[in-house]
Coordinates of C-alpha atoms in Angstrom, one line a residue:
M1 CA -14.9 -44.5 -21.4
Y2 CA -12.9 -46.9 -19.2
E3 CA -14.4 -50.0 -20.8
K4 CA -13.7 -48.6 -24.3
L5 CA -10.0 -47.9 -23.4
L6 CA -9.7 -51.4 -21.9
R7 CA -11.0 -53.0 -25.1
H8 CA -8.4 -51.0 -27.1
I9 CA -5.6 -52.1 -24.8
I10 CA -6.7 -55.7 -25.0
S11 CA -6.8 -55.5 -28.8
L12 CA -3.4 -53.8 -29.0
N13 CA -1.9 -56.4 -26.7
H14 CA -3.4 -59.2 -28.8
W15 CA -2.0 -57.7 -32.0
R16 CA 1.5 -57.2 -30.5
K17 CA 1.7 -60.8 -29.3
Q18 CA 1.0 -61.9 -32.9
K19 CA 3.2 -59.4 -34.7
V20 CA 6.0 -58.4 -32.3
S21 CA 8.4 -60.8 -30.6
Q22 CA 8.7 -60.4 -26.8
D23 CA 12.3 -59.2 -26.9
N24 CA 11.5 -56.5 -29.4
F25 CA 8.4 -55.5 -27.5
L26 CA 10.5 -55.0 -24.3
I27 CA 12.8 -52.7 -26.2
V28 CA 9.8 -50.7 -27.4
A29 CA 8.4 -50.7 -23.9
A30 CA 11.7 -49.5 -22.5
C31 CA 11.6 -46.6 -24.9
I32 CA 8.1 -45.7 -23.8
V33 CA 9.0 -46.0 -20.1
G34 CA 12.1 -44.0 -20.6
A35 CA 10.3 -41.2 -22.4
F36 CA 7.5 -40.9 -19.8
G37 CA 10.0 -41.3 -16.9
G38 CA 12.0 -38.4 -18.3
L39 CA 8.8 -36.4 -18.7
A40 CA 7.8 -37.1 -15.1
A41 CA 11.3 -36.1 -13.8
S42 CA 11.2 -32.9 -15.9
L43 CA 7.7 -31.9 -14.8
L44 CA 8.7 -32.6 -11.2
K45 CA 11.7 -30.2 -11.5
K46 CA 9.7 -27.5 -13.3
L47 CA 6.8 -27.7 -10.7
T48 CA 9.2 -27.6 -7.8
H49 CA 11.2 -24.7 -9.2
A50 CA 8.0 -22.8 -10.1
I51 CA 6.9 -23.1 -6.5
A52 CA 10.3 -22.0 -5.2
S53 CA 10.5 -19.1 -7.7
F54 CA 7.1 -17.9 -6.8
L55 CA 7.9 -17.8 -3.1
Q56 CA 11.3 -16.2 -3.6
N57 CA 10.6 -13.8 -6.5
D58 CA 6.9 -13.3 -7.2
F59 CA 5.5 -13.3 -3.8
H60 CA 5.8 -9.8 -2.4
W61 CA 5.2 -8.9 1.3
P62 CA 7.4 -6.6 3.5
Y63 CA 7.9 -9.4 6.0
K64 CA 8.2 -12.2 3.5
Y65 CA 11.6 -13.3 4.6
Y66 CA 10.3 -14.1 8.1
L67 CA 8.1 -16.7 6.4
Y68 CA 11.1 -18.6 5.2
L69 CA 11.3 -20.0 8.7
F70 CA 7.7 -21.4 8.2
F71 CA 7.7 -22.4 4.6
P72 CA 9.2 -25.8 5.2
L73 CA 6.6 -26.5 7.8
I74 CA 3.8 -25.4 5.5
G75 CA 5.2 -27.6 2.7
I76 CA 5.3 -30.7 4.8
L77 CA 1.8 -29.9 6.2
L78 CA 0.4 -29.5 2.6
T79 CA 2.1 -32.8 1.6
V80 CA 0.5 -34.7 4.5
L81 CA -2.9 -33.1 3.8
Y82 CA -2.6 -34.0 0.1
I83 CA -1.8 -37.6 0.9
K84 CA -4.6 -37.8 3.5
V85 CA -7.3 -36.2 1.2
F86 CA -6.4 -37.5 -2.2
I87 CA -4.5 -40.8 -1.7
R88 CA -6.4 -41.9 1.4
K89 CA -7.7 -45.2 -0.2
K90 CA -4.2 -46.4 -1.2
A91 CA -1.0 -46.7 0.8
F92 CA 1.5 -44.0 0.1
R93 CA 5.1 -44.9 0.6
H94 CA 8.1 -42.6 0.5
G95 CA 11.5 -43.1 -1.1
I96 CA 13.5 -46.0 -2.6
P97 CA 12.9 -48.8 0.0
P98 CA 9.3 -49.5 -1.1
L99 CA 10.5 -49.9 -4.7
I100 CA 13.0 -52.5 -3.6
K101 CA 10.4 -54.3 -1.5
S102 CA 8.0 -54.3 -4.4
V103 CA 10.6 -56.2 -6.4
T104 CA 11.5 -58.7 -3.7
A105 CA 8.2 -59.3 -2.0
E106 CA 5.3 -57.8 -4.1
R107 CA 6.0 -59.0 -7.6
S108 CA 7.0 -55.5 -8.8
K109 CA 3.5 -54.1 -8.4
L110 CA 3.2 -50.4 -7.7
D111 CA -0.1 -48.5 -7.4
F112 CA -0.9 -46.3 -10.3
H113 CA -1.2 -43.1 -8.2
N114 CA 2.5 -43.1 -7.6
I115 CA 3.0 -41.8 -11.2
Y116 CA 1.5 -38.5 -10.2
S117 CA 1.3 -38.4 -6.4
Q118 CA 5.1 -38.7 -6.0
V119 CA 5.5 -35.6 -8.3
I120 CA 2.9 -33.5 -6.5
S121 CA 3.8 -34.3 -2.9
S122 CA 7.5 -33.9 -3.4
A123 CA 7.1 -30.6 -5.3
L124 CA 5.1 -29.3 -2.3
T125 CA 7.8 -30.5 0.2
V126 CA 10.9 -29.4 -1.6
G127 CA 9.5 -26.4 -3.4
M128 CA 8.6 -24.8 -0.1
G129 CA 12.0 -25.5 1.4
G130 CA 12.0 -29.0 2.7
S131 CA 15.6 -30.2 2.9
A132 CA 15.3 -33.2 0.5
G133 CA 16.1 -34.2 -3.1
L134 CA 13.8 -34.8 -6.1
E135 CA 15.5 -37.9 -7.3
A136 CA 13.8 -40.5 -5.2
P137 CA 10.3 -39.2 -6.1
A138 CA 11.4 -39.1 -9.8
V139 CA 12.6 -42.7 -9.5
A140 CA 9.3 -43.7 -7.7
S141 CA 7.3 -42.1 -10.5
G142 CA 9.3 -43.7 -13.3
S143 CA 9.2 -47.1 -11.6
A144 CA 5.4 -46.8 -11.2
I145 CA 5.2 -46.1 -15.0
G146 CA 7.2 -49.2 -15.8
S147 CA 5.3 -51.4 -13.3
N148 CA 1.9 -50.3 -14.6
I149 CA 2.9 -50.7 -18.3
G150 CA 4.1 -54.2 -17.5
R151 CA 0.8 -55.1 -15.8
V152 CA -1.4 -53.5 -18.5
F153 CA 0.3 -55.6 -21.2
G154 CA 0.2 -58.8 -19.1
L155 CA 3.9 -59.2 -18.8
N156 CA 5.3 -61.7 -16.3
Y157 CA 7.2 -60.9 -13.1
R158 CA 10.6 -60.8 -14.7
E159 CA 9.6 -58.5 -17.5
T160 CA 7.6 -56.2 -15.3
T161 CA 10.6 -56.0 -12.9
L162 CA 12.8 -55.0 -15.9
L163 CA 10.4 -52.2 -16.9
L164 CA 10.2 -51.0 -13.3
A165 CA 14.0 -50.8 -13.2
C166 CA 13.9 -49.0 -16.6
G167 CA 11.6 -46.4 -14.9
A168 CA 14.0 -46.0 -12.0
A169 CA 16.9 -45.5 -14.4
A170 CA 14.8 -42.9 -16.3
G171 CA 14.1 -41.1 -13.1
I172 CA 17.7 -40.6 -12.2
S173 CA 18.7 -39.8 -15.8
G174 CA 15.9 -37.2 -16.1
A175 CA 16.5 -35.6 -12.7
F176 CA 20.3 -35.3 -13.1
G177 CA 20.7 -35.5 -16.8
S178 CA 23.0 -38.4 -16.3
P179 CA 22.0 -41.5 -18.4
I180 CA 24.9 -43.7 -17.4
A181 CA 24.4 -43.0 -13.7
G182 CA 20.7 -43.8 -14.1
M183 CA 21.4 -47.1 -15.7
I184 CA 24.0 -48.1 -13.0
F185 CA 21.7 -46.9 -10.2
A186 CA 19.0 -49.3 -11.4
I187 CA 21.5 -52.1 -11.5
E188 CA 23.1 -51.4 -8.1
V189 CA 20.1 -50.4 -6.0
I190 CA 16.8 -51.6 -7.6
L191 CA 17.7 -55.0 -9.1
P192 CA 18.9 -57.6 -6.5
S193 CA 20.7 -59.4 -9.4
F194 CA 21.6 -58.5 -12.9
S195 CA 22.0 -60.2 -16.3
I196 CA 23.3 -58.9 -19.6
P197 CA 19.9 -59.0 -21.4
A198 CA 18.7 -56.3 -19.0
F199 CA 21.5 -54.0 -20.0
V200 CA 20.1 -52.8 -23.4
P201 CA 16.5 -51.9 -22.1
L202 CA 18.0 -50.1 -19.2
L203 CA 20.4 -48.2 -21.4
I204 CA 17.7 -47.2 -23.9
A205 CA 15.2 -46.1 -21.1
S206 CA 17.9 -44.0 -19.5
A207 CA 19.0 -42.4 -22.8
M208 CA 15.4 -41.6 -23.7
A209 CA 14.8 -40.0 -20.4
S210 CA 17.9 -37.9 -20.8
V211 CA 16.8 -36.7 -24.2
V212 CA 13.3 -35.8 -23.0
S213 CA 14.7 -34.0 -20.0
K214 CA 17.0 -32.0 -22.1
L215 CA 14.2 -31.0 -24.4
L216 CA 12.0 -29.8 -21.5
H217 CA 14.7 -28.7 -19.1
S218 CA 17.8 -27.8 -21.0
E219 CA 19.8 -26.2 -18.1
P220 CA 22.4 -28.7 -16.7
L221 CA 22.4 -29.3 -12.9
F222 CA 26.0 -28.1 -12.5
L223 CA 28.3 -26.1 -14.8
Y224 CA 31.9 -27.1 -14.6
V225 CA 34.5 -28.8 -16.8
S226 CA 37.4 -30.1 -14.7
N227 CA 41.1 -30.1 -15.5
D228 CA 43.4 -33.0 -14.8
W229 CA 44.2 -34.0 -11.2
Q230 CA 47.7 -34.1 -9.6
L231 CA 49.3 -37.4 -8.8
N232 CA 50.8 -35.9 -5.7
D233 CA 47.3 -35.4 -4.2
F234 CA 46.4 -39.1 -4.5
G235 CA 47.2 -39.8 -0.8
F236 CA 44.9 -37.0 0.2
Y237 CA 42.1 -38.6 -1.9
L238 CA 42.6 -41.9 0.0
L239 CA 42.5 -40.1 3.3
F240 CA 39.4 -38.2 2.2
G241 CA 37.7 -41.4 1.1
L242 CA 38.1 -42.7 4.7
L243 CA 36.7 -39.5 6.2
A244 CA 33.7 -39.5 3.8
G245 CA 33.0 -43.2 4.6
L246 CA 32.9 -42.4 8.3
Y247 CA 30.6 -39.4 7.7
S248 CA 28.3 -41.6 5.6
V249 CA 28.0 -43.9 8.6
Y250 CA 26.9 -41.0 10.7
F251 CA 24.4 -39.9 8.0
S252 CA 22.9 -43.4 7.8
L253 CA 22.8 -43.8 11.6
L254 CA 21.1 -40.4 12.1
N255 CA 18.5 -41.2 9.4
E256 CA 17.7 -44.4 11.2
K257 CA 17.4 -42.8 14.7
A258 CA 15.3 -39.9 13.3
H259 CA 12.8 -42.2 11.8
Q260 CA 12.6 -44.3 15.0
Y261 CA 12.0 -41.1 17.0
F262 CA 9.3 -39.6 14.8
D263 CA 7.6 -43.0 14.4
K264 CA 7.0 -43.0 18.1
I265 CA 5.0 -39.7 17.9
K266 CA 1.4 -40.7 17.5
G267 CA -0.2 -37.4 16.3
T268 CA 0.4 -36.7 12.6
F269 CA 0.2 -33.0 13.0
T270 CA 2.4 -33.1 16.1
K271 CA 5.0 -34.8 14.0
V272 CA 4.6 -32.3 11.3
G273 CA 4.8 -29.4 13.7
L274 CA 7.9 -30.7 15.4
G275 CA 9.7 -31.4 12.1
G276 CA 8.7 -28.0 10.7
A277 CA 10.0 -26.2 13.8
I278 CA 13.3 -28.0 13.6
L279 CA 13.7 -27.1 9.9
G280 CA 12.7 -23.5 10.5
L281 CA 15.5 -23.1 13.1
L282 CA 18.0 -24.8 10.9
V283 CA 17.1 -22.6 7.9
A284 CA 17.4 -19.5 10.2
F285 CA 21.0 -20.2 11.0
F286 CA 22.0 -22.1 7.9
P287 CA 20.2 -20.9 4.8
A288 CA 21.8 -23.6 2.6
V289 CA 19.6 -26.1 4.4
Y290 CA 16.6 -24.6 2.5
G291 CA 15.4 -26.8 -0.4
E292 CA 17.7 -29.0 -2.5
G293 CA 20.9 -27.1 -1.8
Y294 CA 22.4 -27.5 -5.3
I295 CA 22.8 -23.7 -5.6
T296 CA 25.4 -23.9 -2.8
I297 CA 27.4 -26.6 -4.7
Q298 CA 27.2 -24.6 -7.9
N299 CA 28.6 -21.5 -6.2
F300 CA 31.4 -23.6 -4.7
L301 CA 32.3 -25.1 -8.1
E302 CA 32.6 -21.5 -9.5
G303 CA 34.9 -20.6 -6.6
N304 CA 32.3 -18.3 -4.9
Y305 CA 32.9 -19.8 -1.4
S306 CA 31.7 -16.7 0.6
S307 CA 28.2 -17.1 -0.8
L308 CA 27.6 -19.7 1.9
L309 CA 27.6 -17.0 4.5
S310 CA 25.3 -14.8 2.4
N311 CA 21.8 -14.1 4.0
S312 CA 23.0 -15.7 7.3
F313 CA 23.7 -14.0 10.6
F314 CA 27.4 -14.2 9.9
A315 CA 27.3 -12.4 6.5
S316 CA 29.5 -9.6 7.7
Y317 CA 32.3 -12.1 8.4
N318 CA 32.5 -13.5 4.9
Q319 CA 36.2 -12.5 4.6
N320 CA 37.2 -14.7 7.6
T321 CA 38.3 -17.9 5.9
W322 CA 38.5 -20.0 9.1
L323 CA 35.0 -19.0 10.0
L324 CA 33.9 -20.0 6.5
V325 CA 35.4 -23.5 7.0
L326 CA 33.7 -23.8 10.4
F327 CA 30.4 -22.5 9.0
A328 CA 30.6 -25.0 6.1
L329 CA 31.2 -27.8 8.6
L330 CA 28.2 -26.8 10.6
T331 CA 26.1 -26.4 7.5
L332 CA 26.8 -30.0 6.3
V333 CA 25.8 -31.3 9.7
A334 CA 22.7 -29.1 9.6
K335 CA 21.9 -30.3 6.1
T336 CA 22.1 -33.9 7.2
I337 CA 19.8 -33.2 10.1
G338 CA 17.4 -31.2 8.0
S339 CA 17.1 -33.9 5.3
V340 CA 16.4 -36.7 7.8
V341 CA 13.9 -34.5 9.7
T342 CA 12.1 -33.6 6.4
M343 CA 11.5 -37.2 5.6
S344 CA 10.8 -38.5 9.1
S345 CA 8.2 -35.8 9.8
G346 CA 6.0 -36.5 6.8
G347 CA 7.6 -34.7 3.8
N348 CA 8.2 -36.5 0.5
G349 CA 11.6 -36.3 -1.1
G350 CA 14.8 -38.4 -1.2
M351 CA 18.2 -38.7 0.4
F352 CA 20.0 -38.8 -3.0
G353 CA 20.1 -35.0 -3.4
P354 CA 21.1 -34.3 0.3
S355 CA 23.9 -36.9 0.1
V356 CA 25.3 -35.2 -3.0
V357 CA 25.2 -31.7 -1.3
V358 CA 26.6 -33.0 2.0
G359 CA 29.4 -34.8 0.2
G360 CA 30.3 -31.6 -1.7
L361 CA 30.4 -29.6 1.5
L362 CA 32.6 -32.2 3.1
G363 CA 35.0 -32.1 0.2
F364 CA 35.2 -28.3 0.5
V365 CA 35.8 -28.4 4.2
F366 CA 38.6 -31.0 3.8
A367 CA 40.5 -29.4 0.9
F368 CA 40.0 -25.7 1.8
G369 CA 40.8 -26.4 5.4
L370 CA 44.0 -28.1 4.6
N371 CA 45.0 -25.4 2.2
L372 CA 44.6 -22.8 5.0
T373 CA 47.1 -24.7 7.1
G374 CA 49.8 -24.1 4.4
W375 CA 50.7 -27.8 4.4
T376 CA 49.5 -28.4 0.9
T377 CA 47.7 -26.8 -2.1
L378 CA 44.8 -29.0 -3.1
N379 CA 42.3 -28.3 -5.9
V380 CA 39.2 -27.6 -3.8
T381 CA 36.8 -28.1 -6.7
H382 CA 38.2 -31.6 -7.4
F383 CA 37.5 -32.6 -3.8
I384 CA 34.0 -31.1 -3.9
I385 CA 33.3 -33.4 -6.8
A386 CA 35.0 -36.4 -5.1
G387 CA 32.9 -35.7 -2.0
M388 CA 29.7 -36.0 -4.0
A389 CA 30.8 -39.4 -5.3
A390 CA 32.0 -40.7 -2.0
S391 CA 28.9 -39.7 -0.1
V392 CA 26.6 -41.4 -2.6
A393 CA 28.8 -44.5 -2.6
G394 CA 28.8 -44.8 1.2
V395 CA 25.2 -43.8 2.1
M396 CA 23.6 -45.8 -0.7
H397 CA 26.1 -48.6 -1.1
A398 CA 26.3 -47.7 -4.7
P399 CA 29.9 -46.9 -5.6
L400 CA 29.6 -47.0 -9.4
T401 CA 26.5 -44.7 -9.2
G402 CA 28.6 -42.3 -7.2
V403 CA 31.5 -42.3 -9.6
F404 CA 29.5 -41.8 -12.8
L405 CA 26.9 -39.5 -11.4
S406 CA 29.6 -37.0 -10.1
A407 CA 31.5 -37.3 -13.4
E408 CA 28.5 -36.8 -15.6
I409 CA 26.9 -33.8 -13.8
T410 CA 30.1 -31.9 -13.5
G411 CA 32.1 -33.0 -16.6
G412 CA 34.7 -34.4 -14.3
Y413 CA 35.7 -37.5 -16.3
T414 CA 39.3 -36.5 -16.0
L415 CA 38.9 -37.2 -12.2
I416 CA 37.7 -40.8 -12.8
V417 CA 40.6 -42.4 -10.9
P418 CA 40.2 -40.2 -7.7
L419 CA 36.4 -40.7 -8.0
M420 CA 36.8 -44.5 -8.1
S421 CA 39.2 -44.5 -5.2
V422 CA 37.2 -42.3 -2.8
S423 CA 34.0 -44.1 -3.7
A424 CA 35.4 -47.5 -3.1
I425 CA 36.9 -46.6 0.2
S426 CA 33.8 -44.8 1.4
F427 CA 31.7 -47.8 0.4
F428 CA 33.8 -50.3 2.1
V429 CA 34.0 -48.2 5.3
N430 CA 30.2 -47.9 5.5
K431 CA 29.7 -51.5 4.5
R432 CA 32.1 -52.6 7.3
V433 CA 30.2 -50.7 9.9
R434 CA 26.7 -51.0 8.5
K435 CA 25.9 -54.2 6.6
Y436 CA 23.0 -52.6 4.8
S437 CA 22.5 -49.3 3.1
I438 CA 20.2 -46.5 4.0
Y439 CA 17.6 -48.1 1.7
T440 CA 17.9 -51.7 2.7
K441 CA 18.4 -51.7 6.5
K442 CA 14.8 -51.8 7.5
L443 CA 13.8 -54.2 4.6
A444 CA 16.4 -56.6 5.8
E445 CA 15.1 -56.5 9.4
Q446 CA 11.6 -57.2 8.1
G447 CA 12.8 -60.1 5.9
N448 CA 11.8 -58.3 2.7
L449 CA 15.3 -58.2 1.1
L450 CA 16.7 -60.8 -1.2
S451 CA 20.2 -60.5 -2.7
N452 CA 23.0 -62.5 -4.1
E453 CA 25.1 -61.8 -1.0
N454 CA 24.6 -64.4 1.8
T455 CA 21.7 -65.9 -0.2
D456 CA 20.9 -68.6 2.4
E457 CA 20.7 -66.1 5.2
H458 CA 18.5 -63.7 3.3
I459 CA 16.1 -66.5 2.2
L460 CA 15.8 -68.0 5.7
M461 CA 15.1 -64.5 7.0
H462 CA 12.4 -64.1 4.4
L463 CA 10.7 -67.4 5.3
K464 CA 8.3 -67.5 8.2
L465 CA 7.1 -70.6 10.1
K466 CA 3.5 -69.5 9.6
S467 CA 3.9 -69.9 5.8
L468 CA 5.5 -73.4 6.2
L469 CA 2.8 -75.0 8.4
E470 CA 1.6 -78.5 7.4
K471 CA -1.8 -79.1 8.9
N472 CA -2.7 -82.5 7.3
Y473 CA -2.0 -84.5 10.5
V474 CA -4.5 -86.6 12.5
V475 CA -5.0 -84.8 15.8
L476 CA -5.6 -86.9 18.9
L477 CA -7.5 -85.7 21.9
A478 CA -5.7 -86.6 25.1
A479 CA -8.9 -87.8 26.9
D480 CA -9.8 -90.2 24.0
S481 CA -8.6 -93.7 23.4
P482 CA -6.5 -94.3 20.3
H483 CA -9.0 -96.9 19.2
E484 CA -11.4 -94.0 18.3
Y485 CA -8.9 -92.9 15.7
K486 CA -7.7 -96.3 14.5
E487 CA -9.1 -96.1 11.0
A488 CA -7.8 -92.5 10.5
I489 CA -4.4 -93.5 11.9
V490 CA -4.0 -96.5 9.7
R491 CA -4.9 -94.5 6.6
S492 CA -2.7 -91.5 7.4
E493 CA 0.3 -90.9 5.3
K494 CA 2.0 -89.4 8.4
N495 CA 3.8 -91.3 11.0
V496 CA 3.4 -88.9 13.9
F497 CA 0.3 -87.7 15.6
P498 CA -0.1 -84.6 17.8
V499 CA -1.9 -85.0 21.1
V500 CA -3.9 -82.0 22.4
D501 CA -6.1 -81.4 25.4
G502 CA -9.7 -80.0 25.4
Q503 CA -8.4 -76.5 24.7
Q504 CA -6.2 -77.6 21.8
K505 CA -3.0 -77.1 23.8
L506 CA -0.3 -79.4 22.6
I507 CA 0.7 -82.1 25.2
G508 CA 3.1 -84.2 23.0
V509 CA 3.4 -86.4 20.0
L510 CA 2.7 -90.1 19.4
G511 CA 4.6 -92.1 16.8
M512 CA 3.1 -94.7 14.4
E513 CA 5.1 -97.6 15.9
Q514 CA 4.0 -96.7 19.4
L515 CA 0.3 -96.7 18.3
L516 CA 0.6 -100.0 16.4
E517 CA 2.0 -101.7 19.5
F518 CA -1.0 -100.3 21.4
F519 CA -3.4 -101.7 18.9
V520 CA -2.0 -105.3 19.1
D521 CA -1.8 -105.3 22.9
P522 CA -5.3 -106.4 24.3
G523 CA -4.3 -105.4 27.8
L524 CA -4.3 -101.7 26.9
G525 CA -7.9 -101.4 26.0
K526 CA -8.9 -98.6 28.4
T527 CA -5.7 -96.6 27.9
T528 CA -6.1 -93.0 26.7
C529 CA -3.8 -91.0 24.5
A530 CA -2.7 -89.0 27.5
D531 CA -1.5 -92.2 29.2
L532 CA 0.6 -93.1 26.2
V533 CA 2.2 -89.7 25.3
Q534 CA 5.3 -88.6 27.1
P535 CA 5.6 -84.8 27.9
S536 CA 7.9 -83.2 25.3
D537 CA 9.5 -79.8 24.5
E538 CA 10.1 -80.6 20.9
W539 CA 8.0 -77.8 19.5
V540 CA 8.4 -74.1 18.8
G541 CA 6.3 -70.9 18.8
V542 CA 4.9 -69.7 15.5
D543 CA 7.0 -66.5 15.8
T544 CA 10.3 -68.3 16.2
P545 CA 12.9 -67.4 13.5
L546 CA 13.2 -70.2 11.0
R547 CA 17.0 -70.5 11.6
E548 CA 16.4 -71.3 15.3
A549 CA 13.8 -74.0 14.3
I550 CA 16.3 -75.6 12.0
Q551 CA 19.0 -75.5 14.6
L552 CA 16.6 -77.2 17.1
M553 CA 15.8 -80.0 14.5
D554 CA 19.5 -80.5 14.0
K555 CA 20.1 -80.7 17.7
K556 CA 17.3 -83.2 18.4
N557 CA 18.1 -85.1 15.1
I558 CA 14.5 -84.9 13.9
R559 CA 13.0 -83.9 10.6
I560 CA 9.7 -82.5 11.7
L561 CA 8.8 -80.1 14.5
A562 CA 5.4 -79.1 16.0
V563 CA 4.4 -75.4 16.0
V564 CA 2.2 -73.8 18.6
D565 CA 0.8 -70.3 19.1
Q566 CA 1.4 -67.9 22.1
E567 CA -1.1 -69.9 24.2
N568 CA 0.6 -73.2 23.4
R569 CA -2.3 -74.3 21.1
Y570 CA -1.3 -76.7 18.3
L571 CA -1.1 -75.1 14.8
G572 CA 0.7 -77.7 12.7
F573 CA 4.1 -79.1 11.9
V574 CA 7.1 -77.7 10.0
S575 CA 9.3 -80.2 8.2
K576 CA 12.8 -80.0 6.7
N577 CA 11.4 -81.3 3.4
G578 CA 8.8 -78.5 3.4
I579 CA 11.5 -75.9 4.2
F580 CA 13.7 -77.2 1.4
I581 CA 10.9 -77.1 -1.2
K582 CA 10.0 -73.5 -0.2
Y583 CA 13.7 -72.5 -0.2
R584 CA 14.1 -73.8 -3.8
K585 CA 11.1 -71.9 -5.0
L586 CA 12.4 -68.6 -3.5
L587 CA 15.9 -69.4 -4.9
I588 CA 14.4 -69.9 -8.4
K589 CA 12.4 -66.7 -8.0
Q590 CA 15.6 -64.8 -7.0
D591 CA 17.5 -66.2 -10.0
A592 CA 14.7 -65.0 -12.3
M593 CA 15.2 -61.4 -11.1
L594 CA 17.3 -60.4 -14.0

């Protein structure tokens, strides 16, 4: 069966190369990726909501509501078990960072299982109450569709990367019903650089996903059509943008610390148990932490603010407006903690949805709180929408995505100027404090991030001394006479020769001129290499950052540098010429990334 399918694919690929131009084929492929990406996003939403509906409406038990404290733990546990049992032979990676890494360091290759495993695992996590979003898994599934279609049809790296980005755009478009935001997300987050030819396939894929999503899941995410904003409120929007930017810094920092803490826990089930216990406690006190949290935002857009206190321990105080503001503030902090704990403890989901919810809550607290003071009368709904945009812009370093996403999913295009303002301020505040986004921080530390910003720094971080080693040098043993290597030395294209002891530990380096003088001096017949070489410190360890190695070469005014391992054993040389050649190759590779 597999061989027959493979033959059909090969025949189809041969036919399309003869009959269809590459540019036209990419358009067709973008349509296919968009349609299947939208289908995957729709199936993910339906499966997640079906699980949630069953637990909330169809599952009957007198003490069912006590289980709400344990449902998130069960969901994360089932997610971990699913990955261990069914995806055990392949690496399973969560969220957006692996997609960025696949583009910058893995030639845009994503395992086939991501097409379905991201859907199943995130539906288990979020459907059972995990405090995460569905957008990142939808993006991962769509990207895997694009990557595998590109590989099946033998497309090159640039073309496969384009289809991967089309799948990412389709994931956002299908999940949110926002085609423009999907396209912009792919440009801002997935692609390290962008060129105009990529615009059309991205737009087509995003539009196709939106059409498929509407056919299968017609209900919009939010129901609201905004009226015009007041110019007198513009100063408050600027102030709110600053506040949202500062909170996005806290969000990003908390996410980083949570992952570091949970990564130190060795036992998988210990990690799951701790994360589930924390989520259970948060849900007990703050019901809005449960699941995606979009219902809370929809209630707020409709003006039903007291719904936040419903089903909580403070439901009887729903008429106390100041308590409502305080509870909303605590809920947005709890939602932030819940989302990072969900992801850190083994659940699958994304930070896109939580950042939208947290931003909406922050906008409510800001505007509603100021209104209670009597100083001003702000449109609370407008600030909820602005908060969604500002949060996405700051947390993800994607200001345009934040603007168009918030405008599309709420019908708030009349707010485009405030949305642009708060998103820009939030982005620059977060960027000022944290150079990298919530997606790229770890990748940058690992040297797996390439971008147009600070190109030299990124490429030098990406290069490792181990990959630059030149080993075609004649190695001299310290105890031997140079005469034993005379023929090899004369024929060598190199003019330096490492001298090592019996354990291959580097003692120093002899130059060609020094050796030639030795060969013409008859009085030095019994001299060994150890007698000629001068002790030197002009070498570096293999784990030394490349930037430090280059600085040392500049300081010593040399063009080559010996490299040793942790035991000081000789490994090879690194040269400025070799570094330059490798740098140019990576620069060309980056320029080819759309």
